[in-house]
C-alpha angles and dihedrals in degrees: 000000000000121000112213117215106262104246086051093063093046087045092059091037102046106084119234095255085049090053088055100046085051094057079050096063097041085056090051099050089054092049097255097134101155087053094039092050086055098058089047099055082050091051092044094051093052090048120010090172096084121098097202089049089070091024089070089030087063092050103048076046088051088046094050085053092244098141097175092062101037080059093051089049100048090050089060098046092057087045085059107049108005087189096065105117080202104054102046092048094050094050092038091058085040097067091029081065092061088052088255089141096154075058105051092045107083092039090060098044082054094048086049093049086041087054112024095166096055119094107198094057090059086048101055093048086053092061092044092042086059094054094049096033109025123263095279084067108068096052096116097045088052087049094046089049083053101046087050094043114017084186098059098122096190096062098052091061091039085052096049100058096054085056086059097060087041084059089235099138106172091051090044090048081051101057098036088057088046089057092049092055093053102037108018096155088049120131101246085039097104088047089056092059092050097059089041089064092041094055101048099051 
């Protein structure tokens, strides 16, 4: 039995188009996202089947700042394989950008069930949940973020303000100075001290 070198074997197995999409690959990991575009677009026109293909596509789009595209892209890439925990965030964050928050929602619900043990997908639906639902609403995407993360500065300060509205001020107070100690140059951070001081007044 002959035992062919290793790369030679990928080599014969790997199709054209998958060659290409690993160059581009190669082009985008060294920052080389014009080039790496390029490569995709050939890949993609010898086998548009295929959902990383787009998916990568999207990100070298979202690299190059062409939002419009990235989105396109995104979008193709969800079509083609709904249970990509990728696909759906990123077009989900995609349409989120451009305020489409009734959109978004659903993608990102999907990329949260897809991931449940990923914070910052719950965290994400949390801020998009609040825009569609009202803040109240995303409380338990915000707890779940924090179960999974208790670190997760953000959430906290996500989570005290809905405390806020839910008149709980010594769990609003709570989470607000749990947010300070993790984050305390961050940019709400001088707002949280002042509703710290206003609730416990």
């Amino acid at each position: 039995v002959k035992l062919e070198k290793s790369q030679t074997v990928v080599a014969m197995a790997v199709s054209a188009s998958d060659k290409l999409f690993l160059k581009a690959n190669t082009l985008y990991q060294e920052k080389k996202y014009e080039e790496a575009l390029a490569v995709y677009l050939e890949a993609i026109a010898q086998s548009d089947a295929q959902w990383g293909y787009y998916l990568n596509l999207g990100l070298t789009y979202k690299k190059l700042d062409r939002k419009d595209e990235a989105k396109a892209a995104f979008a193709k890439a969800a079509a083609l394989n709904p249970d990509s925990y990728s696909a759906n965030k990123e077009y989900g964050e995609s349409l989120a950008k451009e305020q489409d928050f009734e959109a978004a929602k659903p993608y990102y619900q999907k990329a949260a069930d897809l991931s449940p043990t990923d914070p910052d997908a719950f965290y994400n639906l949390g801020i998009c949940v609040s825009k569609v639902d009202g803040h109240e609403a995303a409380l338990a995407a915000y707890q779940k973020c924090i179960a999974l993360k208790p670190d997760y500065a953000e959430a906290h300060y996500e989570l005290g303000t809905i405390y806020i509205g839910q008149n709980k001020k010594a769990e609003a107070v709570a989470s607000l100075e749990k947010f300070l100690s993790l984050a305390p140059e961050h940019e709400k951070a001088g707002l949280a001290k002042q509703l710290i001081e206003f609730l416990k007044k």
